[in-house]
Coordinates of N, CA and C in Angstrom, one line a residue:
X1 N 8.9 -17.8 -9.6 CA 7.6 -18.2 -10.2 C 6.7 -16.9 -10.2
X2 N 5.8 -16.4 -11.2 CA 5.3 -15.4 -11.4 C 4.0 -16.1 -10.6
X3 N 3.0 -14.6 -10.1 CA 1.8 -14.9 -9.8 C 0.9 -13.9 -11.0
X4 N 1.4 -13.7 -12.0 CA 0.7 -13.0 -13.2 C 0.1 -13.9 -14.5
X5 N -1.7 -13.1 -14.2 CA -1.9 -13.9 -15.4 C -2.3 -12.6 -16.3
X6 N -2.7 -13.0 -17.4 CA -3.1 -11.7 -18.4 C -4.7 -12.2 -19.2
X7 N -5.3 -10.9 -18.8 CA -6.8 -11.1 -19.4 C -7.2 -10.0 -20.2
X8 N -8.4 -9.5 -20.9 CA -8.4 -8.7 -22.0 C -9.5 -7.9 -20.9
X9 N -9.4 -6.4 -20.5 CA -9.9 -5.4 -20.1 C -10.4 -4.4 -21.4
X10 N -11.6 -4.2 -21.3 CA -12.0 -3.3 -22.0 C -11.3 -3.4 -23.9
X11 N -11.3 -4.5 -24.2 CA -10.8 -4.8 -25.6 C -8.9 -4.8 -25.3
X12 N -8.2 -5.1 -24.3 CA -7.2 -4.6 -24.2 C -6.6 -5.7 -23.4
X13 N -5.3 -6.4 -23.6 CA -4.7 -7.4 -22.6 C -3.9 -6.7 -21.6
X14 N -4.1 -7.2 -20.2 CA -3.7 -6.4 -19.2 C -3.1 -7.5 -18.2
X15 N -2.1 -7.1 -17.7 CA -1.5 -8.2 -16.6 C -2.4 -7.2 -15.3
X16 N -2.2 -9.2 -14.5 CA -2.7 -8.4 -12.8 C -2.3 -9.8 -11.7
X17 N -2.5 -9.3 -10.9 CA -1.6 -10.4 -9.8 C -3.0 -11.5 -9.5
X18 N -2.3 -13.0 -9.5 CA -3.4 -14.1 -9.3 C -2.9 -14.4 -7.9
X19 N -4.0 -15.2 -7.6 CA -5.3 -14.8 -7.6 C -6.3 -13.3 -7.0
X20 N -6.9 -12.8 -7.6 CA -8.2 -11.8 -7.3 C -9.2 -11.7 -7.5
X21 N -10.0 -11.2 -6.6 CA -11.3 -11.4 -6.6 C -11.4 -10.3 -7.4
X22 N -12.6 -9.5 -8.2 CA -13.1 -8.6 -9.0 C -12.8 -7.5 -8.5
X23 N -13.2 -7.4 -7.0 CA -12.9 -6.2 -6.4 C -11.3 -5.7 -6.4
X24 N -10.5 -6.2 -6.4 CA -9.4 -6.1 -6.2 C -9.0 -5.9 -7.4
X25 N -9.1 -6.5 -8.6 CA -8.6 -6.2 -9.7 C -9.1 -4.6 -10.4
X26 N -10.5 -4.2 -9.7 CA -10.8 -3.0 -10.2 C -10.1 -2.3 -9.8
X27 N -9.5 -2.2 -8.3 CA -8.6 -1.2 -7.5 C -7.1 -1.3 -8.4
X28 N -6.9 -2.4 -8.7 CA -5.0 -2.6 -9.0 C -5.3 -1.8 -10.6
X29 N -6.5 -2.0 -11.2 CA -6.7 -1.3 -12.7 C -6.8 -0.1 -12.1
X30 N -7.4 0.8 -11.3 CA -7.4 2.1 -11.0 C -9.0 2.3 -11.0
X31 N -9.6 1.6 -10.9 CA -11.0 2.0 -11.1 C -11.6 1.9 -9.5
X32 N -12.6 2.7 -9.6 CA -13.2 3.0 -8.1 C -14.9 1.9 -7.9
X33 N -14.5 0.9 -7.3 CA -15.9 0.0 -8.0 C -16.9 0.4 -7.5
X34 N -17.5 1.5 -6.7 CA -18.4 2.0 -6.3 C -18.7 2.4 -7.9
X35 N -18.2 3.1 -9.0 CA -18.5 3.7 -9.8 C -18.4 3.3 -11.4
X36 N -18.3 1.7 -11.3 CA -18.2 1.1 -12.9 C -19.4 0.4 -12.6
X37 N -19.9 -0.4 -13.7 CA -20.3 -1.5 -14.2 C -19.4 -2.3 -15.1
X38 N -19.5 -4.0 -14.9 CA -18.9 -4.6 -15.3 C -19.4 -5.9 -16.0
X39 N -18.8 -5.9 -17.4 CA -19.4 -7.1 -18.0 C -18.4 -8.2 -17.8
X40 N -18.8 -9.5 -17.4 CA -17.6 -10.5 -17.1 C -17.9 -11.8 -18.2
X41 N -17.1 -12.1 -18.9 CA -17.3 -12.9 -20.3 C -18.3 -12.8 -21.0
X42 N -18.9 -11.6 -21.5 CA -20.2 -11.6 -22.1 C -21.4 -11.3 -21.4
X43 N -21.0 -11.6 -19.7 CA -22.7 -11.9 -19.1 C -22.2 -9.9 -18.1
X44 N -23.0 -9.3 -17.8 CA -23.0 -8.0 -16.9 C -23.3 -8.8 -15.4
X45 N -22.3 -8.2 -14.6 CA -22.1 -9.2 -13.5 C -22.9 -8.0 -12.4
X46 N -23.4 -8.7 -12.1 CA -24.0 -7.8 -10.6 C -23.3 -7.7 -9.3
X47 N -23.1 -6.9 -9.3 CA -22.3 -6.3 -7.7 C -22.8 -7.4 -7.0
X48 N -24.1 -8.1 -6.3 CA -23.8 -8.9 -5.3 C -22.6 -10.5 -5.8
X49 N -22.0 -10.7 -7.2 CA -21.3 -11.7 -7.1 C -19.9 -11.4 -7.0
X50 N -19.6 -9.9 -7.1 CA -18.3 -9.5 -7.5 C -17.4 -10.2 -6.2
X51 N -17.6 -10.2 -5.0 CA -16.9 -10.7 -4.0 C -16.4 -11.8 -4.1
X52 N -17.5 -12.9 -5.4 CA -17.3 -14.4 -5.3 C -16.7 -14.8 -6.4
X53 N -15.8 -13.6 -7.1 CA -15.7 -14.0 -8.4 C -14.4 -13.9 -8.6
X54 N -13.8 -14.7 -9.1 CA -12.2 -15.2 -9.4 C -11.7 -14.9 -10.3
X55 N -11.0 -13.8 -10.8 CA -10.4 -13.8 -11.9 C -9.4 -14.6 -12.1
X56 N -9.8 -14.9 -13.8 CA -9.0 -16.1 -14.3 C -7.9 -15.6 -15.6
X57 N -7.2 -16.3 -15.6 CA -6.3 -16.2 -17.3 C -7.4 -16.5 -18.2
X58 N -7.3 -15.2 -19.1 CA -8.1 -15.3 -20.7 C -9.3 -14.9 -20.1
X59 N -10.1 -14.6 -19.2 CA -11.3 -13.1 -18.8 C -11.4 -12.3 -19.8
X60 N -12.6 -11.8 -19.7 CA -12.6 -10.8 -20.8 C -13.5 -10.2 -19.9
X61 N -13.2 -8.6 -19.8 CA -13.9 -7.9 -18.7 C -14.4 -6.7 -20.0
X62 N -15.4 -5.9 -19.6 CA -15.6 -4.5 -20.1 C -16.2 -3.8 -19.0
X63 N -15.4 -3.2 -18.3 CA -15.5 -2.2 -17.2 C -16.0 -0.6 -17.7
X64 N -17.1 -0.4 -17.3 CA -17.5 0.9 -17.9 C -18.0 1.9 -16.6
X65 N -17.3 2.7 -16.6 CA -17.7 3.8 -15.5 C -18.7 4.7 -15.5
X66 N -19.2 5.2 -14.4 CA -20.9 5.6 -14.3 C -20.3 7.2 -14.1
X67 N -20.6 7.8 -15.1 CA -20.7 8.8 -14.9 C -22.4 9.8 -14.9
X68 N -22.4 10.7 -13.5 CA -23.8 11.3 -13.0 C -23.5 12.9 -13.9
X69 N -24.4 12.9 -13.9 CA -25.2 14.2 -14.9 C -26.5 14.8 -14.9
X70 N -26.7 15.8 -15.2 CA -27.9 16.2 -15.4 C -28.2 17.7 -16.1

């Protein structure tokens, strides 16, 4: 029995292990969550929900990383 479901990252379908919280899926994608913002079905999700938030089959994430400059 698989524990994989597949959701669309950044316009892109991506497998990842179910169940995960947000956090954990940014780590298994490679991203450092200190350093994205993240839209979760349309809505920009705020860091205080990401702990409470369950990735599901068919998500649609757009993870966009913070790059500093000046």
């Amino acid at each position: 029995m698989s524990n994989q479901i597949t959701l669309q990252v950044n316009g892109e379908p991506r497998t990842c292990s179910s169940p995960s919280l947000l956090p954990e899926l940014l780590q298994q994608l490679g991203f450092n969550p200190r350093l994205v913002a993240v839209e979760y079905n349309g809505e920009i999700l705020h860091r205080q929900f990401w702990n409470e938030t369950q990735i599901q089959a068919g998500d649609r994430l757009e993870i966009v990383t913070i790059v500093g400059g000046g």
